[in-house]
XYZ file of C-alpha atoms in Angstrom:
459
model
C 0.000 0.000 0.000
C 2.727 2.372 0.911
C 4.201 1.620 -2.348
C 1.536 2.642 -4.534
C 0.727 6.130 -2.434
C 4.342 6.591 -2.754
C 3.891 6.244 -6.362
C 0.666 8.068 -6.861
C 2.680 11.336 -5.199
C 5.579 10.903 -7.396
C 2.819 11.151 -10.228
C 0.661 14.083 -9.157
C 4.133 15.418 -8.487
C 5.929 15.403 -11.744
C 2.466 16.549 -13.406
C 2.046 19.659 -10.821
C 5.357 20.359 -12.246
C 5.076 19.798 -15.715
C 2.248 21.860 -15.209
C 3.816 24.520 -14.139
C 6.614 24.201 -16.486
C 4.015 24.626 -19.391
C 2.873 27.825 -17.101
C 6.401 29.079 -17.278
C 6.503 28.637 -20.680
C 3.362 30.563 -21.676
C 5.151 33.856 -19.827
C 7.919 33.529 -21.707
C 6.599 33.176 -24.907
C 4.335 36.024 -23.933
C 7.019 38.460 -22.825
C 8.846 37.356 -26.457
C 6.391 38.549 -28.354
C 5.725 41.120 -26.798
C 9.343 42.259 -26.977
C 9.310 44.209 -29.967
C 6.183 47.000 -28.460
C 7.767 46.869 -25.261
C 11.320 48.405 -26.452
C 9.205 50.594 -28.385
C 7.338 52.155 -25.394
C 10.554 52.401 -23.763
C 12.501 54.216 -25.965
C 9.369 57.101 -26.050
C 9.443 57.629 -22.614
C 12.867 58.071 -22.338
C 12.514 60.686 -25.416
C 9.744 62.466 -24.283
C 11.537 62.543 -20.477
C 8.406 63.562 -18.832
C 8.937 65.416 -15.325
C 7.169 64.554 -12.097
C 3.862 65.117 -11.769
C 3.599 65.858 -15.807
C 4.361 62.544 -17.323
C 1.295 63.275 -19.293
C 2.088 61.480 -22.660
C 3.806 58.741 -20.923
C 0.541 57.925 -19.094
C -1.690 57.855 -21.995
C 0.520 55.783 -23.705
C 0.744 52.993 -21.209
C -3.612 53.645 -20.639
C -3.579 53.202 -23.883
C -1.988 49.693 -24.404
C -3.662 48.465 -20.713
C -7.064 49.422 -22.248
C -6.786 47.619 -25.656
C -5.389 44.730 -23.547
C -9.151 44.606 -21.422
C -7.325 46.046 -18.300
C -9.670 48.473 -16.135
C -8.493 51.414 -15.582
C -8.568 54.135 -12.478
C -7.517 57.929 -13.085
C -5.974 60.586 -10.986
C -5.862 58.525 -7.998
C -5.609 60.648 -4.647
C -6.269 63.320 -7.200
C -2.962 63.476 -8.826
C -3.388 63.077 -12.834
C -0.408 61.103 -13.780
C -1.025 58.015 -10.969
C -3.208 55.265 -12.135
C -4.406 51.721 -11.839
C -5.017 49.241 -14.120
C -7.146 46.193 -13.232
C -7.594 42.296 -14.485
C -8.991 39.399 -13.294
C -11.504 39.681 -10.579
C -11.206 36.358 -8.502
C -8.219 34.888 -6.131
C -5.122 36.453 -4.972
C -4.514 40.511 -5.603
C -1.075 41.248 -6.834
C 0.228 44.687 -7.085
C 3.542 45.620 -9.672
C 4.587 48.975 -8.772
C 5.229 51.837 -11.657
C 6.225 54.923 -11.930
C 7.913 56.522 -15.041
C 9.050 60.085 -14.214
C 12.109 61.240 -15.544
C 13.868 62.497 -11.724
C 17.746 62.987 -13.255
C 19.165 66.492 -13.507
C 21.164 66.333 -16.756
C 22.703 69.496 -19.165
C 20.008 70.732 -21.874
C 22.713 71.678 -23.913
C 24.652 69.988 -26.997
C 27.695 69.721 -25.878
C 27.510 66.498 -25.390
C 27.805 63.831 -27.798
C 25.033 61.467 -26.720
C 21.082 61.649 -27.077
C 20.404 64.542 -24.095
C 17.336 63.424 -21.797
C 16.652 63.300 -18.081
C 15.741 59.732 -17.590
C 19.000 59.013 -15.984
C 17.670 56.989 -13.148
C 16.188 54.268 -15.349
C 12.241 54.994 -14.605
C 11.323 54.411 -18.038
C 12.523 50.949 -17.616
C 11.090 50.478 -14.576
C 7.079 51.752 -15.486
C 7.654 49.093 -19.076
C 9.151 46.362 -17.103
C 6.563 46.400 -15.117
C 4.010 46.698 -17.300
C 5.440 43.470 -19.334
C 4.723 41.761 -16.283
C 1.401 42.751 -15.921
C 0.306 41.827 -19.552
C 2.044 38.264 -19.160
C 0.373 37.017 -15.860
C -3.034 38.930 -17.514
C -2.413 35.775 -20.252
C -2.602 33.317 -17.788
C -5.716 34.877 -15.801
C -7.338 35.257 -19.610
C -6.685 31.768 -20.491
C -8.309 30.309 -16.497
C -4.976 28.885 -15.802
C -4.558 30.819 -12.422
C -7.254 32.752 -10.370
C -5.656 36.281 -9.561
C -6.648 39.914 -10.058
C -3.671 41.744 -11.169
C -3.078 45.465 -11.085
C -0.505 48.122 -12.180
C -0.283 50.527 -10.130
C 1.250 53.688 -11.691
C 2.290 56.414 -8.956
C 4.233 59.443 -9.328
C 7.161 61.514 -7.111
C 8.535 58.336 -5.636
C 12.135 59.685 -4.732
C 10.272 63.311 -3.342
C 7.022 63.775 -2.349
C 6.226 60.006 -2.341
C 2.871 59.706 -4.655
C 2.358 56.229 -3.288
C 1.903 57.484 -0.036
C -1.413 59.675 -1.277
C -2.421 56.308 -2.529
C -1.909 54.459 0.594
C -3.931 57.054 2.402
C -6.761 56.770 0.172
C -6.902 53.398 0.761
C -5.154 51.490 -2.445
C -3.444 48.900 -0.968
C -6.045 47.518 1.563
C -6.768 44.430 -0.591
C -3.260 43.584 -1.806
C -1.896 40.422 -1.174
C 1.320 40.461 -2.682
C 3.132 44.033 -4.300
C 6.119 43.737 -6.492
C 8.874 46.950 -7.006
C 11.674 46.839 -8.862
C 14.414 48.918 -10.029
C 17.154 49.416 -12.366
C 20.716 49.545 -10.987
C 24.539 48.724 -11.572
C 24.073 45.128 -10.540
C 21.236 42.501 -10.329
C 20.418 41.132 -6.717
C 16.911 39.963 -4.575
C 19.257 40.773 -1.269
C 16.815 42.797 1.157
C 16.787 46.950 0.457
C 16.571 49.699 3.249
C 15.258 52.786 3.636
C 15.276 55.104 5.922
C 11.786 56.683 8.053
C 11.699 60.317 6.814
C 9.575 63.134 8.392
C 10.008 66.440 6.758
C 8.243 68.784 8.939
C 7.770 73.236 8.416
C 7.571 74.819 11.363
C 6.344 78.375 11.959
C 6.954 80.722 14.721
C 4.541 83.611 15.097
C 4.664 86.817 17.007
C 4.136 90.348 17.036
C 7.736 90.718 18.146
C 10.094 89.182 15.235
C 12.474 88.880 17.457
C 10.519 87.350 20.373
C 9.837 85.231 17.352
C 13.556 84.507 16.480
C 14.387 83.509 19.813
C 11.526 80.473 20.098
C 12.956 79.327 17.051
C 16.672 79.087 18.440
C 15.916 78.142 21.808
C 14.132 75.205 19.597
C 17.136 74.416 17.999
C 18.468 74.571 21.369
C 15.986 71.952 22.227
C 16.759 70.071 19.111
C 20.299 69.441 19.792
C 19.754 68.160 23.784
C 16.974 65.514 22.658
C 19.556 64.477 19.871
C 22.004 62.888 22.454
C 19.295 60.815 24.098
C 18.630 58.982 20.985
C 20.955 56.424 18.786
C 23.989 57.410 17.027
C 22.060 57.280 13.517
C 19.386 59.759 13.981
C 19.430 62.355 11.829
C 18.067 66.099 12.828
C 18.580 68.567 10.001
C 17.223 72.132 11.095
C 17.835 72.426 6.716
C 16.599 70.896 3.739
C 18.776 71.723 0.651
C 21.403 73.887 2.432
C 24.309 74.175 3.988
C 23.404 76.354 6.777
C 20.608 76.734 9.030
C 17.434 76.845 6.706
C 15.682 79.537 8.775
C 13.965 82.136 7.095
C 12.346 85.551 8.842
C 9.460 87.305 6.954
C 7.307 90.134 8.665
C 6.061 88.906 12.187
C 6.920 85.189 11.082
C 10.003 82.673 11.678
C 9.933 79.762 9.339
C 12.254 76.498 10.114
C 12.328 73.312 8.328
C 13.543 70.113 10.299
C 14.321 66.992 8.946
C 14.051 63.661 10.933
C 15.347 60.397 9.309
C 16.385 56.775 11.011
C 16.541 53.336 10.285
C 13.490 52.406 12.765
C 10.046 54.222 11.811
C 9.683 53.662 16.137
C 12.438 56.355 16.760
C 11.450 59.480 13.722
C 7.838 58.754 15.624
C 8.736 59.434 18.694
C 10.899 62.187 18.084
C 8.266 64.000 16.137
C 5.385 63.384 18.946
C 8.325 64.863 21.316
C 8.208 67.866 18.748
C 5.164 68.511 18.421
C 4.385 68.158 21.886
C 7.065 71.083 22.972
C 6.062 72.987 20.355
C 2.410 73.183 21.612
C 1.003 76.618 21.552
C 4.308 77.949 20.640
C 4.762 77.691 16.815
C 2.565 75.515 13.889
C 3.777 72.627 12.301
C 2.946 70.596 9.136
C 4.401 67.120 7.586
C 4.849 68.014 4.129
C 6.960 64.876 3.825
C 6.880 61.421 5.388
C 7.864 58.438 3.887
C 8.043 55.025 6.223
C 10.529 52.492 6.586
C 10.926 49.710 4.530
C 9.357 46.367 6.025
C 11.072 43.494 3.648
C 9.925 40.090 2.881
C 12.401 37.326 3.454
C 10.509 34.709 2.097
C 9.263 36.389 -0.866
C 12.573 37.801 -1.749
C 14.173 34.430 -0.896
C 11.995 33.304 -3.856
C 12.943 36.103 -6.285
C 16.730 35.138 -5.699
C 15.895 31.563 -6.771
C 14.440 31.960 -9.420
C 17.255 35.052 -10.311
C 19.798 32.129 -10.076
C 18.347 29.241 -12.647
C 17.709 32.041 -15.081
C 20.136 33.245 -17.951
C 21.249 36.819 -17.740
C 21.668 39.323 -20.534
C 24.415 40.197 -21.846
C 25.940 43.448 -23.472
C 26.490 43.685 -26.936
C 29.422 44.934 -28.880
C 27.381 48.349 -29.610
C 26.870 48.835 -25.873
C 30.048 48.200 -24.896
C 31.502 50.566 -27.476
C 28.678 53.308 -26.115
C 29.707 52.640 -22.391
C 33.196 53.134 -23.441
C 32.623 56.161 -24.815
C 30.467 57.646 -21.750
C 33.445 56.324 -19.528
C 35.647 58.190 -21.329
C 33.768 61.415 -21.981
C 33.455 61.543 -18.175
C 37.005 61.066 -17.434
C 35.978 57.755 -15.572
C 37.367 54.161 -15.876
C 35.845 51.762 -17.469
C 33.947 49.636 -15.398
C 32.252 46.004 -15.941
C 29.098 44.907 -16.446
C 27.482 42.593 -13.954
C 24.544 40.909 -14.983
C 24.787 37.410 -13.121
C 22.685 37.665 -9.752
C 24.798 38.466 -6.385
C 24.829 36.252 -3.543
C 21.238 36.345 -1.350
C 21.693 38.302 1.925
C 18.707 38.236 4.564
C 20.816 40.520 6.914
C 20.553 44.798 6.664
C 22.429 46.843 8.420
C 20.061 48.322 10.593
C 23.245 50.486 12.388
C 23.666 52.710 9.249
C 21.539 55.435 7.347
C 20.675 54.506 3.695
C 20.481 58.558 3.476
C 17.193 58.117 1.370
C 13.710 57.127 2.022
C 10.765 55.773 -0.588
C 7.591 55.703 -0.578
C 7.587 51.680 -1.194
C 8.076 51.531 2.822
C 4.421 52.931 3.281
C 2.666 50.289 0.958
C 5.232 47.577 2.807
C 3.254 48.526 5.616
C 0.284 47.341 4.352
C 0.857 44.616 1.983
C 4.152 42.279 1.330
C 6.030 43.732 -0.506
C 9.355 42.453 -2.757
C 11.582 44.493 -3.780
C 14.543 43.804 -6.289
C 17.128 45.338 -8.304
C 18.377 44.106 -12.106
C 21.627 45.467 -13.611
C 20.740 47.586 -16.687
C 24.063 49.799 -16.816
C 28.196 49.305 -16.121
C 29.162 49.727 -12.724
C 31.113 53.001 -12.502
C 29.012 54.649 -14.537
C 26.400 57.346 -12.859
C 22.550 56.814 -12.307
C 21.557 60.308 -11.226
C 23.415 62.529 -14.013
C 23.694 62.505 -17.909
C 26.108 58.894 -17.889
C 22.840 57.158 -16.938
C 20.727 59.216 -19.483
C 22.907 58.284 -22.161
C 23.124 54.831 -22.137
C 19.303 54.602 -21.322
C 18.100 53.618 -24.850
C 20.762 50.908 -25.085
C 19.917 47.262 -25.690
C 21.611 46.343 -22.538
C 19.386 48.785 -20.582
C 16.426 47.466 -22.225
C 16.990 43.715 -21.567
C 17.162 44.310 -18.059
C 13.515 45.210 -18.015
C 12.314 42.272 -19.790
C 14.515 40.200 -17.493
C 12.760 42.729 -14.179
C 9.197 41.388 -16.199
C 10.479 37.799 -16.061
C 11.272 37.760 -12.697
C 8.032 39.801 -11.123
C 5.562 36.912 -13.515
C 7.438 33.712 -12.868
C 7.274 34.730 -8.962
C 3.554 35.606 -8.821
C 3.584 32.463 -10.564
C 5.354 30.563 -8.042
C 3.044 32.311 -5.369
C -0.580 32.138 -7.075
C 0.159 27.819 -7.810
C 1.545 27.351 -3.891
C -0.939 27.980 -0.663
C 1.850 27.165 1.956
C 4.107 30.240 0.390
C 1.579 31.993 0.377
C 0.800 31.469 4.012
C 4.263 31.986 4.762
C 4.599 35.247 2.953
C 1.439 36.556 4.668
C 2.284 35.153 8.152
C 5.663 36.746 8.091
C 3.910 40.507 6.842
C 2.249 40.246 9.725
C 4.261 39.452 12.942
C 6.376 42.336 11.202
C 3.899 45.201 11.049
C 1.978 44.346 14.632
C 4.395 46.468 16.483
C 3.339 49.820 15.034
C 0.380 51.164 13.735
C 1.104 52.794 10.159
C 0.112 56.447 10.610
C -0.558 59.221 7.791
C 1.058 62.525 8.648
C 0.904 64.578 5.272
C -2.403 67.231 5.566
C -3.179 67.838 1.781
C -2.216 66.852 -1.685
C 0.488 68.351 -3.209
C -0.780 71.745 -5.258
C 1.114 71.061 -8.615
C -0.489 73.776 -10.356
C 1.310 76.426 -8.840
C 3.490 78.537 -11.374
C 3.725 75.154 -13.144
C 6.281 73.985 -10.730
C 5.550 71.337 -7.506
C 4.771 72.850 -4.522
C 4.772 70.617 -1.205
């Protein structure tokens, strides 16, 4: 008897995995032909190098593809007209890819350079197509009843400011997601864990009919400031600036304006030091978040997976036209040539908690409410630079470009893995939640941003 149950497992077995070999397979061959429109879509976002908050052509263009491909879609969500959602499928598990497609580099307008000039030096158009390949690919497998899921792109703005996904997680977005999926372009290709810090940007306004009664609150604040620094850990972070080197104070009629920047590893400590703020500051002076963006809560076992399947797949690699265009972007900025590195980097579960990242995103407020795995793929040399025109340049290179159908591979043959196996799921759910019962998320931005003002984004 034990032989034949033995042998009936071994069956169902080897059929649940042809089965989901033949799965695989239909992703693949969807992402392939698919190839061709997504490069396409790529290249015009990176041309038309839309701004924050005014990635208006890039939008309609990606509406426009979900729409003829039966996909649902929601505008100007938490009133902001370049974040979106697109919807398919209706029954099952709800998984989230993350978007965004703003063009956040600073790079020279003029032609002195000898490269294609556009601001989409950090990669975002990669990101928003990469994602959307994904989308399309597991919307095959929901079309054709070979997996129940609804699947959604979710298509924010301002990740790397303002933080559009946490407007979205205030309204509500995320309540219903069971699994979320960001990824990013970046020198090398790992599933290792990412950290962010907990940022609270906070104005703070002195008022009196005395300016310099005024003046004084605001340094004996300072004051303040610096004593309740020393009670806390070694990596807290209390700017009295934003963007400059000296004390960002600014006097105007009966008024004293400060700006104060709090930033950690532990969303626990920038909490409590704000309620301590706001607390002394009670009936002396007003105060308003106009940033906050929350630590990063990471998934072990759904990045665990990500790195697995990273490591049985085969990795781009770049082509003699890249390499001569990398060489000559090394050279032009007086750099050394660096390699590429494709090939997946050792898993690490550990962060180092003890040291500031020195940047916060708005993916640690939807980690707060959903799992959430996050993942990087290599899409330019190392050496060369993300956040100036050496990024920009080699944006529309093939290299570049196979890194987001590899980031599209990846984010489908995990919610793959996840929508065909109950105990990960469980897992993946069960570890979400132990990590988020210590603190209750919290919204502390007032009001949308206004980002009709002069044209420009106002906080």
């Amino acid at each position: 008897m034990r032989s034949i149950l033995t042998l009936l497992l071994s069956i169902f077995h080897f059929s649940a995995m042809a089965q989901l070999s033949e799965l695989k397979s239909t992703l693949s061959t969807e992402l392939e032909e698919r190839k061709t429109l997504l490069f396409a879509i790529s290249d015009s976002i990176w041309h038309w190098s839309e701004p924050t908050f005014k990635e208006y052509s890039t939008v309609d263009q990606l509406k426009t593809i979900l729409r003829d491909n039966q996909f649902d879609i929601q505008d100007s969500i938490a009133g902001l007209p370049t974040m979106f959602i697109a919807s398919y499928g209706s029954d099952g598990p709800q998984i989230d890819i993350l978007s965004e497609a703003d063009a956040d580099g600073i790079v020279s307008e003029d032609d002195r350079f000898d490269f294609p000039v556009t601001k989409h030096s950090a990669g975002h158009h990669l990101l928003a197509v990469g994602s959307l390949g994904a989308a399309l690919a597991i919307q095959r497998l929901i079309r054709d009843k070979k997996v129940n899921a609804k699947i959604r792109l979710v298509h924010s703005t301002a990740e790397g400011s303002l933080g559009g996904r946490v407007f979205m997680v205030r309204e509500g977005v995320f309540e219903q997601t069971d699994l979320a999926f960001f990824w990013h372009p970046a020198p090398v290709t790992t599933a290792s864990l990412s950290k962010w810090d907990a940022i609270i940007d906070i104005f703070i306004t002195f008022r009196n009919d005395d300016t310099m009664e005024a003046l004084e609150k605001s340094i004996a604040f300072i004051q303040w400031l610096d004593n309740l620094k020393v009670q806390f850990p070694e990596n807290l972070v209390i700017e009295k600036k934003i963007s400059n080197e000296s004390f960002d104070i600014a006097r105007k009629g009966d008024s004293v304006n400060l700006k104060v920047r709090l930033e950690h590893t532990s969303q626990s400590v920038v909490n409590a030091i704000h309620k301590r703020i706001v607390a002394y500051l009670n009936g002396k002076a007003r105060t308003k978040v106009y940033r906050s963006v929350a630590e990063f809560v990471p998934s072990i076992n759904g990045n665990s997976l990500v790195s697995s399947i990273m490591n049985g797949m085969d990795w781009h690699r770049p082509s003699k036209r890249d390499s001569l265009l990398a060489e000559r972007i090394f050279i032009h900025a007086q750099k050394k040539i660096g390699p590429f590195l494709p090939d997946p980097l050792p898993f690490r579960e550990e962060r180092d908690m003890s040291v500031l990242k020195g940047y916060g995103s708005d993916i640690g407020d939807v980690s707060w409410h959903a799992p959430l795995i996050s993942f990087v793929v290599s899409w330019l040399p190392s050496g060369l630079s993300m956040s100036n025109w050496e990024g920009g340049a080699f944006g529309s290179s093939e290299y570049a470009k196979e890194a987001m159908m590899k980031a599209a591979m990846l984010i489908s043959y995990a919610s793959l893995a996840y929508l065909t196996d109950p105990k990960l799921q469980y897992k993946i759910k069960q570890e979400h939640a132990q990590k988020t019962s210590e603190w209750r998320y919290e919204h502390l931005m007032e009001n949308h941003p206004d980002t009709r003002l002069n044209g420009k984004r106002s906080y």
